[in-house]
Amino acid sequence: MPTVSVRRDLLFAALGRSYTDEEFDELCFEFGLELDEITSEKDIIIKEKGEEKAKGASDVVLYKIDVPANRYDLLCLEGLVRGLQVFKERISVPRYEKIIPAEGEIQRLIITEQTTQIRPHAVAAVLRNITFTKDRYESFIDLQEKLHQNICRRRALVAIGTHDLDTISGPFTFTAKAPSEIKFKPLNQSQEYTASQIMDLYRTDSHLRHYLPLIENKPRFPVIYDSNGVVLSMPPIINGDHTKISLNTRNVFIECTGTDITKAKIVLDIIVTMFSEYCEKPFTVEAAEVVYPNGKTHIYPELAYRKEKVKPELINKKIGISETPSSLAKLLTRMCLKSDVIGNGNHLEIEIPPTRADIIHACDIIEDAAIAYGYNNIQMVIPKTYTIANQLPLNKLSELLRLDLAAAGFTEALTFALCSQEDIADKLGMDISVTNAVRIANPKTLEFQVARTTLLPGLLKTIAANRKMPLPLKLFEISDIVVKDPNTDVGARNYRHLCAIYYNKSPGFEIIHGLLDRIMQLLEVPPNKEKGYTIKATEGSAFFPGRCAEIFAKGQSIGKLGVLHPDVITKFELTMPCSALEINIEPFV
């Protein structure tokens, strides 16, 4: 969850009253938030760097508030205060208005074809006649950073640029050029650099170096120019110093470029709705026109309001309350979702504002109604369905076997359910086609290409990583393996396997065989053909010829045991002989 840091005195001034720490903690809980920490800038520095570095730091009290990851409208002081004030019914839900200037006066952002393969989307808007103070300015910058880290996915999906409109002139052009052709003075720098030099300059920057990989290997870098060739920004890396915003800035041009147009529109809507309250005419935003490479145009920001209908009985049923439709409408209005009762009380009509991109489904509306009602106010009742929780028989058997295998001197290991194709096929002397393995469609690494079809490779790799431990090494694992099965709805099936391994200077086949006998004794399976278990000589690609046996129980083959082949041992970077046992324990449930 994102954490928003706000100064206590600023917060209380904006709320119009003071709270004790306990009262504000309670208010946050009622609103669905959490007051995570009460600290100060000085305390933070002491904790991170020591008392020496904290000399001269501010003692102003900071509230650190945990905000749900999808509530982008609460990521700054302005949105937080607005939400709390509406929740406490001190103000009504504001109405955001888009003002479209007369023909010829609207700011235009022209997107060229060169951006298609890099960052094809862009949106823009203008905050006209805005008044900044030091605190408002800092909040404006901080909101952009919070959005970059959250919905923008570290600028990979969207990058925000804000500029002093009075220092530039439209129309603006969003294009892409070779790094050597781009030259400008980056934000807070004293000289001009080419794009290549800028990348080198910020390679050691603790903040900006994380964003360089987004474009550094591209043949062209995205860049935004004004009509005079002044560079506004090189997204997603840095803005130009020429358009830097200051406390004296009156008109702000906002552009959001990215690879996801939906996220870009949400980000633009959040920024303009949060800070339009400081405009000369509060909650108004001047629109901008974006011209696409195909000649089509679109007016942004969209500031789209939409209406949803939900039945009051559905809300009551899902939450477990019995409120009237008018009461539910009032609860939702307190959550900035203006609601009215329609159709003889059969439906609620809820207006979703542009600040609430998190409202996707009726369940999101029901959740807000529950928050406004108060989770602590929902009466606890005994469920109508009477059930008693119980452990799955297979899991219970697994737990019992784990205890006794540990008592037999074996150490339990837990290995990854995913492995490489080489682990379950080549290293065990098999072809991948006969393993019936489930493959991962887009594996991130070679180590996680398929779901394991046997537990043996994981234990062998565990031994390889612990070769310096004193011998013998005796490991076991009871976990699931996965194989393809066209008869299931998901096309695959899990089986619970038990695998044990003995690694020493001698193979120790008798140790593994003895462990099998002990397991069968615990399972109350006698050593006979009819109703018990038997072993029969067989061959296996992973086992030494003549040193492998198949295990039969309950009329079916349940696994194998034997001495591993020297080639298998070598491929797993081991040097000592090894014996292993692997069985399916599901027939014994």
Coordinates of N, CA and C in Angstrom, one line a residue, residues 303-466:
L303 N -12.4 13.9 -18.0 CA -13.2 14.2 -16.8 C -14.6 13.5 -16.9
A304 N -14.6 12.3 -17.3 CA -15.9 11.6 -17.6 C -16.6 11.2 -16.3
Y305 N -17.9 11.6 -16.2 CA -18.8 11.1 -15.2 C -19.7 10.0 -15.8
R306 N -19.9 8.9 -15.0 CA -20.8 7.9 -15.5 C -21.7 7.5 -14.4
K307 N -22.8 6.8 -14.8 CA -23.8 6.4 -13.8 C -24.0 4.9 -13.8
E308 N -24.1 4.4 -12.6 CA -24.3 3.0 -12.4 C -25.6 2.8 -11.5
K309 N -26.3 1.7 -11.8 CA -27.5 1.3 -11.0 C -27.2 0.1 -10.2
V310 N -27.5 0.2 -8.9 CA -27.4 -1.0 -8.0 C -28.6 -1.1 -7.1
K311 N -29.1 -2.3 -6.9 CA -30.3 -2.6 -6.1 C -29.9 -2.5 -4.6
P312 N -30.7 -1.7 -3.8 CA -30.4 -1.6 -2.4 C -30.3 -2.9 -1.7
E313 N -31.2 -3.9 -2.1 CA -31.2 -5.2 -1.4 C -30.0 -5.9 -1.6
L314 N -29.3 -5.7 -2.8 CA -28.0 -6.4 -3.1 C -27.0 -5.8 -2.1
I315 N -26.9 -4.5 -1.9 CA -26.0 -3.9 -1.0 C -26.2 -4.4 0.5
N316 N -27.5 -4.4 0.9 CA -27.8 -4.9 2.2 C -27.4 -6.4 2.4
K317 N -27.7 -7.2 1.4 CA -27.4 -8.6 1.5 C -25.9 -8.9 1.6
K318 N -25.1 -8.2 0.7 CA -23.7 -8.5 0.6 C -23.0 -8.0 1.9
I319 N -23.5 -6.9 2.5 CA -22.8 -6.4 3.7 C -23.4 -7.1 5.0
G320 N -24.6 -7.4 4.9 CA -25.3 -8.0 6.1 C -25.9 -7.0 7.0
I321 N -26.5 -6.0 6.3 CA -27.2 -4.9 7.1 C -28.7 -4.8 6.5
S322 N -29.4 -3.9 7.1 CA -30.8 -3.7 6.6 C -31.1 -2.2 6.6
E323 N -30.4 -1.5 5.7 CA -30.6 0.0 5.6 C -31.7 0.3 4.6
T324 N -32.3 1.5 4.7 CA -33.3 1.9 3.7 C -32.5 2.4 2.5
P325 N -33.2 2.5 1.3 CA -32.5 3.0 0.1 C -31.9 4.4 0.3
S326 N -32.7 5.3 0.9 CA -32.2 6.7 1.1 C -31.0 6.7 2.0
S327 N -31.0 5.8 3.0 CA -29.8 5.8 4.0 C -28.6 5.3 3.2
L328 N -28.8 4.3 2.3 CA -27.6 3.8 1.5 C -27.1 4.8 0.6
A329 N -28.1 5.6 0.0 CA -27.7 6.7 -0.9 C -26.8 7.7 -0.2
K330 N -27.2 8.0 1.1 CA -26.5 9.0 1.9 C -25.1 8.5 2.2
L331 N -25.0 7.1 2.5 CA -23.7 6.5 2.8 C -22.7 6.6 1.7
L332 N -23.3 6.3 0.5 CA -22.4 6.4 -0.7 C -22.0 7.8 -1.1
T333 N -22.9 8.8 -0.9 CA -22.6 10.2 -1.1 C -21.4 10.6 -0.3
R334 N -21.4 10.1 1.0 CA -20.3 10.4 1.9 C -18.9 9.9 1.4
M335 N -18.9 8.9 0.5 CA -17.7 8.4 -0.1 C -17.4 9.0 -1.5
C336 N -18.0 10.2 -1.7 CA -17.8 10.9 -3.0 C -18.5 10.2 -4.2
L337 N -19.4 9.4 -3.9 CA -20.2 8.7 -4.9 C -21.7 9.2 -4.8
K338 N -21.9 10.4 -5.5 CA -23.2 11.0 -5.4 C -24.3 10.0 -5.8
S339 N -25.3 9.8 -4.9 CA -26.3 8.8 -5.2 C -27.7 9.3 -4.9
D340 N -28.7 8.7 -5.7 CA -30.1 9.1 -5.6 C -30.9 7.8 -5.7
V341 N -32.0 7.8 -5.0 CA -33.0 6.7 -5.1 C -33.9 6.9 -6.3
I342 N -34.0 5.9 -7.1 CA -34.9 6.0 -8.3 C -35.8 4.8 -8.3
G343 N -36.9 4.9 -9.2 CA -37.7 3.7 -9.4 C -38.4 3.2 -8.2
N344 N -39.1 4.0 -7.5 CA -39.9 3.6 -6.3 C -39.0 2.9 -5.2
G345 N -37.7 3.3 -5.2 CA -36.8 2.7 -4.2 C -36.2 1.4 -4.6
N346 N -36.5 1.0 -5.9 CA -35.9 -0.3 -6.3 C -34.5 -0.2 -6.7
H347 N -34.0 1.0 -7.0 CA -32.6 1.1 -7.5 C -32.0 2.3 -6.9
L348 N -30.7 2.3 -6.8 CA -29.9 3.5 -6.5 C -29.1 3.8 -7.7
E349 N -29.1 5.1 -8.1 CA -28.3 5.6 -9.2 C -27.1 6.3 -8.7
I350 N -26.0 5.8 -9.0 CA -24.7 6.3 -8.4 C -23.9 6.9 -9.5
E351 N -23.5 8.2 -9.2 CA -22.6 8.9 -10.2 C -21.2 8.7 -9.8
I352 N -20.4 8.1 -10.7 CA -19.0 7.9 -10.5 C -18.2 9.0 -11.0
P353 N -17.5 9.8 -10.2 CA -16.7 11.0 -10.6 C -15.4 10.6 -11.3
P354 N -14.7 11.4 -12.0 CA -13.5 11.1 -12.7 C -12.3 10.8 -11.7
T355 N -12.5 11.1 -10.4 CA -11.5 10.8 -9.4 C -11.5 9.4 -9.0
R356 N -12.6 8.7 -9.2 CA -12.8 7.3 -8.7 C -12.6 6.3 -9.8
A357 N -11.4 6.2 -10.3 CA -11.1 5.1 -11.4 C -11.1 3.7 -10.8
D358 N -11.1 3.6 -9.4 CA -11.1 2.3 -8.8 C -12.5 1.7 -8.8
I359 N -13.6 2.4 -9.1 CA -14.9 1.9 -9.2 C -15.1 1.2 -10.6
I360 N -15.0 -0.1 -10.6 CA -15.1 -0.8 -11.8 C -16.4 -1.7 -11.9
H361 N -16.8 -2.2 -10.7 CA -17.9 -3.2 -10.6 C -18.8 -2.8 -9.5
A362 N -20.0 -3.4 -9.4 CA -20.9 -3.1 -8.3 C -20.3 -3.4 -7.0
C363 N -19.4 -4.4 -6.9 CA -18.8 -4.8 -5.6 C -18.0 -3.7 -5.1
D364 N -17.4 -2.8 -5.9 CA -16.6 -1.7 -5.5 C -17.5 -0.7 -4.8
I365 N -18.7 -0.5 -5.3 CA -19.7 0.4 -4.7 C -20.2 -0.2 -3.4
I366 N -20.4 -1.5 -3.3 CA -20.8 -2.1 -2.1 C -19.8 -2.0 -1.0
E367 N -18.5 -2.1 -1.4 CA -17.4 -1.9 -0.5 C -17.4 -0.5 0.2
D368 N -17.6 0.5 -0.7 CA -17.7 1.9 -0.2 C -18.8 2.1 0.8
A369 N -20.0 1.4 0.5 CA -21.1 1.5 1.4 C -20.8 0.9 2.7
A370 N -20.1 -0.2 2.7 CA -19.7 -0.9 4.0 C -18.7 0.0 4.8
I371 N -17.8 0.6 4.1 CA -16.8 1.5 4.8 C -17.6 2.7 5.5
A372 N -18.5 3.3 4.7 CA -19.3 4.4 5.2 C -20.2 4.0 6.4
Y373 N -20.7 2.8 6.3 CA -21.6 2.3 7.4 C -20.8 2.0 8.6
G374 N -19.5 1.5 8.4 CA -18.6 1.2 9.5 C -18.5 -0.2 9.8
Y375 N -17.4 -0.8 9.5 CA -17.2 -2.3 9.7 C -17.5 -2.7 11.1
N376 N -17.2 -1.8 12.1 CA -17.5 -2.2 13.5 C -18.9 -2.1 13.8
N377 N -19.7 -1.5 12.9 CA -21.2 -1.4 13.2 C -22.0 -2.6 12.6
I378 N -21.3 -3.4 11.8 CA -22.0 -4.5 11.2 C -22.1 -5.6 12.2
Q379 N -23.3 -6.0 12.4 CA -23.6 -7.0 13.5 C -23.1 -8.4 13.1
M380 N -22.4 -9.0 14.1 CA -21.8 -10.3 13.8 C -22.9 -11.3 14.1
V381 N -23.1 -12.2 13.1 CA -24.2 -13.3 13.2 C -23.5 -14.6 12.9
I382 N -24.2 -15.7 13.4 CA -23.7 -17.0 13.1 C -24.1 -17.3 11.7
P383 N -23.2 -17.8 10.9 CA -23.6 -18.2 9.5 C -24.7 -19.2 9.4
K384 N -25.6 -19.0 8.4 CA -26.7 -19.9 8.2 C -26.3 -21.3 7.8
T385 N -25.1 -21.4 7.1 CA -24.6 -22.7 6.8 C -23.7 -23.1 7.9
Y386 N -24.0 -24.2 8.5 CA -23.2 -24.7 9.6 C -22.2 -25.7 9.2
T387 N -20.9 -25.4 9.3 CA -19.8 -26.2 8.8 C -18.8 -26.3 9.8
I388 N -18.0 -27.4 9.8 CA -16.9 -27.6 10.7 C -15.7 -27.8 9.9
A389 N -14.7 -26.9 10.1 CA -13.5 -27.0 9.3 C -12.7 -28.3 9.7
N390 N -12.1 -28.9 8.7 CA -11.3 -30.1 8.9 C -10.2 -30.2 7.9
Q391 N -9.1 -30.8 8.3 CA -8.0 -30.9 7.4 C -8.2 -31.9 6.3
L392 N -7.8 -31.6 5.1 CA -7.9 -32.6 4.0 C -7.2 -33.9 4.4
P393 N -7.8 -35.0 4.1 CA -7.1 -36.3 4.4 C -5.7 -36.4 3.8
L394 N -5.5 -35.9 2.6 CA -4.2 -36.0 2.0 C -3.2 -35.2 2.7
N395 N -3.6 -34.0 3.2 CA -2.7 -33.1 3.9 C -2.4 -33.7 5.3
K396 N -3.4 -34.3 5.9 CA -3.2 -34.9 7.2 C -2.2 -36.1 7.1
L397 N -2.4 -36.9 6.1 CA -1.4 -38.0 5.8 C 0.0 -37.5 5.6
S398 N 0.1 -36.4 4.8 CA 1.4 -35.8 4.5 C 2.1 -35.4 5.8
E399 N 1.3 -34.7 6.7 CA 1.9 -34.2 8.0 C 2.3 -35.4 8.9
L400 N 1.5 -36.4 8.9 CA 1.9 -37.6 9.7 C 3.2 -38.2 9.2
L401 N 3.3 -38.3 7.9 CA 4.5 -38.9 7.3 C 5.7 -38.1 7.5
R402 N 5.5 -36.8 7.4 CA 6.7 -35.9 7.7 C 7.3 -36.1 9.0
L403 N 6.5 -36.2 10.0 CA 7.0 -36.4 11.4 C 7.8 -37.7 11.5
D404 N 7.3 -38.8 10.9 CA 8.0 -40.0 11.1 C 9.2 -40.1 10.2
L405 N 9.2 -39.5 9.0 CA 10.4 -39.4 8.2 C 11.5 -38.7 8.9
A406 N 11.1 -37.6 9.6 CA 12.1 -36.8 10.4 C 12.6 -37.6 11.5
A407 N 11.7 -38.4 12.2 CA 12.2 -39.3 13.3 C 13.1 -40.4 12.8
A408 N 13.0 -40.7 11.5 CA 13.9 -41.8 10.9 C 15.3 -41.2 10.6
G409 N 15.5 -39.9 10.8 CA 16.8 -39.3 10.6 C 17.0 -38.5 9.3
F410 N 15.9 -38.3 8.6 CA 15.9 -37.6 7.4 C 15.5 -36.1 7.6
T411 N 16.1 -35.2 6.9 CA 15.8 -33.8 7.0 C 14.9 -33.4 5.9
E412 N 13.8 -32.6 6.2 CA 12.9 -32.2 5.2 C 13.4 -31.0 4.4
A413 N 13.2 -31.0 3.1 CA 13.5 -29.9 2.2 C 12.3 -29.4 1.5
L414 N 12.2 -28.1 1.2 CA 11.1 -27.6 0.4 C 11.7 -26.9 -0.8
T415 N 11.4 -27.5 -2.0 CA 12.1 -27.0 -3.2 C 11.0 -26.3 -4.1
F416 N 11.5 -25.6 -5.1 CA 10.6 -24.9 -6.0 C 9.7 -25.8 -6.8
A417 N 8.5 -25.4 -7.0 CA 7.5 -26.2 -7.8 C 7.9 -26.1 -9.3
L418 N 8.6 -25.0 -9.7 CA 9.0 -24.8 -11.1 C 10.5 -25.1 -11.2
C419 N 10.9 -25.6 -12.3 CA 12.3 -25.9 -12.6 C 12.5 -25.8 -14.1
S420 N 13.8 -26.1 -14.5 CA 14.1 -26.0 -15.9 C 13.8 -27.3 -16.6
Q421 N 13.6 -27.3 -17.9 CA 13.4 -28.5 -18.7 C 14.5 -29.5 -18.5
E422 N 15.7 -28.9 -18.4 CA 16.9 -29.7 -18.3 C 16.9 -30.6 -17.0
D423 N 16.4 -30.0 -16.0 CA 16.3 -30.7 -14.7 C 15.5 -31.9 -14.7
I424 N 14.3 -31.9 -15.3 CA 13.4 -33.1 -15.3 C 13.6 -34.0 -16.5
A425 N 14.4 -33.5 -17.5 CA 14.6 -34.4 -18.7 C 16.0 -34.7 -18.9
D426 N 16.8 -33.8 -19.5 CA 18.2 -34.1 -19.9 C 19.0 -34.7 -18.7
K427 N 19.0 -34.0 -17.6 CA 19.8 -34.5 -16.4 C 19.4 -35.8 -15.9
L428 N 18.1 -36.2 -16.1 CA 17.7 -37.5 -15.7 C 17.7 -38.6 -16.8
G429 N 18.3 -38.2 -18.0 CA 18.4 -39.1 -19.1 C 17.1 -39.4 -19.8
M430 N 16.2 -38.4 -19.8 CA 14.9 -38.6 -20.5 C 14.7 -37.5 -21.5
D431 N 13.7 -37.7 -22.4 CA 13.4 -36.7 -23.4 C 12.2 -35.9 -22.8
I432 N 12.2 -34.6 -23.0 CA 11.2 -33.7 -22.5 C 9.8 -34.1 -22.9
S433 N 9.7 -34.7 -24.1 CA 8.3 -35.1 -24.6 C 7.7 -36.2 -23.9
V434 N 8.4 -37.1 -23.2 CA 7.8 -38.2 -22.4 C 7.5 -37.8 -21.0
T435 N 7.9 -36.6 -20.6 CA 7.7 -36.2 -19.2 C 6.3 -35.7 -18.9
N436 N 5.6 -35.4 -20.0 CA 4.2 -34.9 -19.8 C 4.2 -33.6 -19.0
A437 N 5.2 -32.8 -19.1 CA 5.4 -31.6 -18.2 C 4.5 -30.4 -18.7
V438 N 4.0 -29.7 -17.7 CA 3.3 -28.4 -18.0 C 4.3 -27.3 -18.2
R439 N 4.3 -26.6 -19.3 CA 5.3 -25.6 -19.6 C 4.7 -24.2 -19.3
I440 N 5.6 -23.3 -18.8 CA 5.3 -21.9 -18.6 C 5.4 -21.2 -19.9
A441 N 4.3 -20.4 -20.3 CA 4.2 -19.8 -21.6 C 5.3 -18.7 -21.7
N442 N 5.6 -17.9 -20.7 CA 6.6 -16.9 -20.8 C 7.5 -16.9 -19.6
P443 N 8.4 -17.9 -19.5 CA 9.3 -18.0 -18.4 C 10.2 -16.8 -18.3
K444 N 10.4 -16.3 -17.1 CA 11.3 -15.1 -16.9 C 12.8 -15.6 -16.8
T445 N 13.0 -16.8 -16.4 CA 14.4 -17.3 -16.3 C 14.4 -18.8 -16.8
L446 N 15.6 -19.3 -17.1 CA 15.8 -20.6 -17.5 C 15.5 -21.6 -16.3
E447 N 15.6 -21.1 -15.1 CA 15.4 -22.0 -14.0 C 13.9 -22.3 -13.7
F448 N 13.0 -21.5 -14.3 CA 11.6 -21.8 -14.1 C 10.8 -21.9 -15.4
Q449 N 11.1 -23.0 -16.1 CA 10.4 -23.2 -17.4 C 9.2 -24.1 -17.4
V450 N 9.3 -25.1 -16.5 CA 8.2 -26.1 -16.4 C 7.8 -26.3 -15.0
A451 N 6.6 -26.9 -14.8 CA 6.2 -27.4 -13.5 C 6.9 -28.8 -13.3
R452 N 7.4 -29.0 -12.1 CA 8.2 -30.3 -11.9 C 7.2 -31.5 -12.1
T453 N 7.8 -32.5 -12.6 CA 7.1 -33.8 -12.8 C 7.6 -34.8 -11.8
T454 N 8.7 -34.5 -11.1 CA 9.3 -35.4 -10.1 C 10.0 -34.5 -9.1
L455 N 10.1 -35.0 -7.8 CA 10.7 -34.2 -6.8 C 12.2 -34.4 -6.7
L456 N 12.7 -35.4 -7.4 CA 14.1 -35.8 -7.4 C 15.1 -34.7 -7.7
P457 N 14.9 -33.9 -8.8 CA 15.9 -32.9 -9.2 C 16.0 -31.8 -8.1
G458 N 14.9 -31.4 -7.5 CA 15.0 -30.4 -6.4 C 15.9 -30.9 -5.2
L459 N 15.7 -32.1 -4.8 CA 16.5 -32.6 -3.7 C 18.0 -32.8 -4.1
L460 N 18.3 -33.2 -5.4 CA 19.6 -33.3 -5.8 C 20.3 -31.9 -5.9
K461 N 19.6 -30.9 -6.3 CA 20.1 -29.5 -6.3 C 20.4 -29.0 -4.9
T462 N 19.5 -29.4 -3.9 CA 19.7 -29.0 -2.5 C 20.9 -29.7 -2.0
I463 N 21.2 -30.9 -2.3 CA 22.4 -31.6 -1.9 C 23.6 -30.9 -2.5
A464 N 23.5 -30.6 -3.8 CA 24.7 -29.9 -4.5 C 25.0 -28.6 -3.8
A465 N 24.0 -27.9 -3.2 CA 24.2 -26.6 -2.6 C 24.7 -26.8 -1.2
N466 N 24.7 -28.1 -0.7 CA 25.1 -28.3 0.7 C 26.2 -29.4 0.8

